[in-house]
Amino acid sequence: QVQPVESGGGLVQPGGSLTLSCVVSGSSFSDYAMAWYRQIPGMQRDQREVVATVFPNGATTHYADSVKGRFTISRGNAKNTVYLQMNNLRPDDTAVYYCKGRFAGPYNYWGQGTQVTVSS
């Protein structure tokens, strides 16, 4: 199993920004689409929602409607890293954020996640 390691979460005021990072090991990282997911309080594990997806070339991205225009996903294939830049954060963005392979493949495993709390 190739478990990702997420970091960068924390407590931020509404309107603030955070950048999350996710590092994965393995030599085929650049071949696979990666995604950020989140589990909002009260949500079951199997209900985790896809927040953003980045395809292998790094140029093709998809976003959930709730974060469009506020979040930006990117990747550094040389560093096996996926990023999520989050701007204009809102209280309803409070969740544990995870990264994982978007489709079947060697990166389709959950890590520990990183907690993001948006509160004044």
PDB file of C-alpha atoms in Angstrom:
ATOM      1  CA  GLN A   1       0.000   0.000   0.000  1.00  0.00           C
ATOM      2  CA  VAL A   2       1.113   3.508  -0.759  1.00  0.00           C
ATOM      3  CA  GLN A   3      -0.363   5.747   1.890  1.00  0.00           C
ATOM      4  CA  PRO A   4      -0.228   9.483   1.336  1.00  0.00           C
ATOM      5  CA  VAL A   5       0.930  11.880   4.036  1.00  0.00           C
ATOM      6  CA  GLU A   6      -1.137  15.053   4.263  1.00  0.00           C
ATOM      7  CA  SER A   7      -0.105  18.245   6.053  1.00  0.00           C
ATOM      8  CA  GLY A   8      -0.855  21.947   6.262  1.00  0.00           C
ATOM      9  CA  GLY A   9      -4.176  21.976   8.065  1.00  0.00           C
ATOM     10  CA  GLY A  10      -4.979  24.193  11.012  1.00  0.00           C
ATOM     11  CA  LEU A  11      -7.305  26.779  12.479  1.00  0.00           C
ATOM     12  CA  VAL A  12      -8.075  29.794  10.308  1.00  0.00           C
ATOM     13  CA  GLN A  13     -10.586  32.628  10.449  1.00  0.00           C
ATOM     14  CA  PRO A  14     -13.318  32.958   7.832  1.00  0.00           C
ATOM     15  CA  GLY A  15     -11.897  34.575   4.726  1.00  0.00           C
ATOM     16  CA  GLY A  16      -8.438  33.226   5.449  1.00  0.00           C
ATOM     17  CA  SER A  17      -6.213  30.908   3.428  1.00  0.00           C
ATOM     18  CA  LEU A  18      -4.376  27.638   3.865  1.00  0.00           C
ATOM     19  CA  THR A  19      -2.258  25.462   1.610  1.00  0.00           C
ATOM     20  CA  LEU A  20      -2.393  21.713   2.063  1.00  0.00           C
ATOM     21  CA  SER A  21       0.321  19.349   0.864  1.00  0.00           C
ATOM     22  CA  CYS A  22       0.270  15.635   0.229  1.00  0.00           C
ATOM     23  CA  VAL A  23       3.344  13.514  -0.382  1.00  0.00           C
ATOM     24  CA  VAL A  24       3.185   9.998  -1.757  1.00  0.00           C
ATOM     25  CA  SER A  25       5.935   7.507  -2.424  1.00  0.00           C
ATOM     26  CA  GLY A  26       6.307   5.435  -5.539  1.00  0.00           C
ATOM     27  CA  SER A  27       7.758   5.756  -8.989  1.00  0.00           C
ATOM     28  CA  SER A  28       4.552   6.024 -11.005  1.00  0.00           C
ATOM     29  CA  PHE A  29       3.025   9.090  -9.352  1.00  0.00           C
ATOM     30  CA  SER A  30       3.160  11.145 -12.543  1.00  0.00           C
ATOM     31  CA  ASP A  31       0.965   8.592 -14.360  1.00  0.00           C
ATOM     32  CA  TYR A  32      -2.097   8.954 -12.122  1.00  0.00           C
ATOM     33  CA  ALA A  33      -4.806  11.472 -11.428  1.00  0.00           C
ATOM     34  CA  MET A  34      -4.869  12.595  -7.794  1.00  0.00           C
ATOM     35  CA  ALA A  35      -7.614  14.226  -5.785  1.00  0.00           C
ATOM     36  CA  TRP A  36      -8.346  15.974  -2.528  1.00  0.00           C
ATOM     37  CA  TYR A  37     -11.347  14.747  -0.573  1.00  0.00           C
ATOM     38  CA  ARG A  38     -12.928  15.949   2.632  1.00  0.00           C
ATOM     39  CA  GLN A  39     -14.983  14.463   5.422  1.00  0.00           C
ATOM     40  CA  ILE A  40     -17.221  17.030   7.042  1.00  0.00           C
ATOM     41  CA  PRO A  41     -18.218  16.502  10.716  1.00  0.00           C
ATOM     42  CA  GLY A  42     -21.059  14.004  10.898  1.00  0.00           C
ATOM     43  CA  MET A  43     -20.232  12.520   7.496  1.00  0.00           C
ATOM     44  CA  GLN A  44     -19.454   8.821   7.249  1.00  0.00           C
ATOM     45  CA  ARG A  45     -16.160   7.628   5.813  1.00  0.00           C
ATOM     46  CA  ASP A  46     -17.818   6.319   2.647  1.00  0.00           C
ATOM     47  CA  GLN A  47     -19.425   9.732   2.108  1.00  0.00           C
ATOM     48  CA  ARG A  48     -16.178  11.636   1.757  1.00  0.00           C
ATOM     49  CA  GLU A  49     -16.601  14.108  -1.060  1.00  0.00           C
ATOM     50  CA  VAL A  50     -14.220  14.892  -3.872  1.00  0.00           C
ATOM     51  CA  VAL A  51     -13.141  18.500  -3.594  1.00  0.00           C
ATOM     52  CA  ALA A  52     -10.692  18.754  -6.481  1.00  0.00           C
ATOM     53  CA  THR A  53      -8.945  16.530  -9.020  1.00  0.00           C
ATOM     54  CA  VAL A  54      -5.722  17.035 -10.961  1.00  0.00           C
ATOM     55  CA  PHE A  55      -4.854  14.846 -13.909  1.00  0.00           C
ATOM     56  CA  PRO A  56      -1.322  13.578 -14.671  1.00  0.00           C
ATOM     57  CA  ASN A  57      -0.357  16.513 -16.884  1.00  0.00           C
ATOM     58  CA  GLY A  58      -1.176  18.955 -14.107  1.00  0.00           C
ATOM     59  CA  ALA A  59      -3.068  21.219 -16.479  1.00  0.00           C
ATOM     60  CA  THR A  60      -6.456  19.479 -16.333  1.00  0.00           C
ATOM     61  CA  THR A  61      -8.349  20.015 -13.106  1.00  0.00           C
ATOM     62  CA  HIS A  62     -11.909  19.572 -11.832  1.00  0.00           C
ATOM     63  CA  TYR A  63     -13.546  21.158  -8.796  1.00  0.00           C
ATOM     64  CA  ALA A  64     -16.667  20.638  -6.742  1.00  0.00           C
ATOM     65  CA  ASP A  65     -19.104  23.504  -7.253  1.00  0.00           C
ATOM     66  CA  SER A  66     -18.780  24.460  -3.593  1.00  0.00           C
ATOM     67  CA  VAL A  67     -15.087  25.329  -3.955  1.00  0.00           C
ATOM     68  CA  LYS A  68     -14.832  26.620  -7.524  1.00  0.00           C
ATOM     69  CA  GLY A  69     -13.073  29.950  -7.664  1.00  0.00           C
ATOM     70  CA  ARG A  70     -11.715  29.565  -4.127  1.00  0.00           C
ATOM     71  CA  PHE A  71      -9.550  26.408  -4.194  1.00  0.00           C
ATOM     72  CA  THR A  72      -6.712  25.516  -6.563  1.00  0.00           C
ATOM     73  CA  ILE A  73      -5.244  22.044  -6.909  1.00  0.00           C
ATOM     74  CA  SER A  74      -1.785  21.503  -8.348  1.00  0.00           C
ATOM     75  CA  ARG A  75       0.934  18.909  -8.407  1.00  0.00           C
ATOM     76  CA  GLY A  76       4.685  18.642  -8.467  1.00  0.00           C
ATOM     77  CA  ASN A  77       5.499  15.398 -10.205  1.00  0.00           C
ATOM     78  CA  ALA A  78       9.207  15.687  -9.479  1.00  0.00           C
ATOM     79  CA  LYS A  79       8.399  15.758  -5.760  1.00  0.00           C
ATOM     80  CA  ASN A  80       5.462  13.315  -5.785  1.00  0.00           C
ATOM     81  CA  THR A  81       3.387  16.031  -4.166  1.00  0.00           C
ATOM     82  CA  VAL A  82      -0.173  17.325  -4.543  1.00  0.00           C
ATOM     83  CA  TYR A  83      -1.188  20.742  -3.236  1.00  0.00           C
ATOM     84  CA  LEU A  84      -4.483  22.383  -2.416  1.00  0.00           C
ATOM     85  CA  GLN A  85      -4.467  26.159  -2.117  1.00  0.00           C
ATOM     86  CA  MET A  86      -7.597  27.236  -0.257  1.00  0.00           C
ATOM     87  CA  ASN A  87      -8.641  30.883  -0.260  1.00  0.00           C
ATOM     88  CA  ASN A  88     -11.640  32.716   1.157  1.00  0.00           C
ATOM     89  CA  LEU A  89     -12.317  29.864   3.537  1.00  0.00           C
ATOM     90  CA  ARG A  90     -15.768  29.517   5.051  1.00  0.00           C
ATOM     91  CA  PRO A  91     -16.977  27.739   8.203  1.00  0.00           C
ATOM     92  CA  ASP A  92     -18.602  25.056   6.050  1.00  0.00           C
ATOM     93  CA  ASP A  93     -15.129  24.163   4.701  1.00  0.00           C
ATOM     94  CA  THR A  94     -14.338  22.747   8.150  1.00  0.00           C
ATOM     95  CA  ALA A  95     -13.428  19.097   7.606  1.00  0.00           C
ATOM     96  CA  VAL A  96     -10.640  16.554   7.585  1.00  0.00           C
ATOM     97  CA  TYR A  97      -8.962  16.748   4.186  1.00  0.00           C
ATOM     98  CA  TYR A  98      -7.440  13.707   2.492  1.00  0.00           C
ATOM     99  CA  CYS A  99      -5.609  13.118  -0.745  1.00  0.00           C
ATOM    100  CA  LYS A 100      -5.811   9.903  -2.731  1.00  0.00           C
ATOM    101  CA  GLY A 101      -5.633   8.594  -6.228  1.00  0.00           C
ATOM    102  CA  ARG A 102      -8.775   9.672  -8.074  1.00  0.00           C
ATOM    103  CA  PHE A 103      -9.273   6.358  -9.857  1.00  0.00           C
ATOM    104  CA  ALA A 104      -8.110   2.771  -9.445  1.00  0.00           C
ATOM    105  CA  GLY A 105      -4.374   2.346  -9.130  1.00  0.00           C
ATOM    106  CA  PRO A 106      -1.493   2.185  -6.673  1.00  0.00           C
ATOM    107  CA  TYR A 107      -2.447   5.456  -4.927  1.00  0.00           C
ATOM    108  CA  ASN A 108      -6.008   4.504  -4.073  1.00  0.00           C
ATOM    109  CA  TYR A 109      -5.439   4.390  -0.315  1.00  0.00           C
ATOM    110  CA  TRP A 110      -6.456   6.756   2.450  1.00  0.00           C
ATOM    111  CA  GLY A 111      -3.929   8.465   4.690  1.00  0.00           C
ATOM    112  CA  GLN A 112      -4.530  10.071   8.079  1.00  0.00           C
ATOM    113  CA  GLY A 113      -5.794  13.337   6.668  1.00  0.00           C
ATOM    114  CA  THR A 114      -5.267  16.863   7.939  1.00  0.00           C
ATOM    115  CA  GLN A 115      -7.815  18.833   9.952  1.00  0.00           C
ATOM    116  CA  VAL A 116      -8.981  22.204   8.664  1.00  0.00           C
ATOM    117  CA  THR A 117     -11.088  24.307  11.016  1.00  0.00           C
ATOM    118  CA  VAL A 118     -12.565  27.610   9.888  1.00  0.00           C
ATOM    119  CA  SER A 119     -13.851  29.607  12.812  1.00  0.00           C
ATOM    120  CA  SER A 120     -13.711  33.069  14.316  1.00  0.00           C
TER     121      SER A 120
END
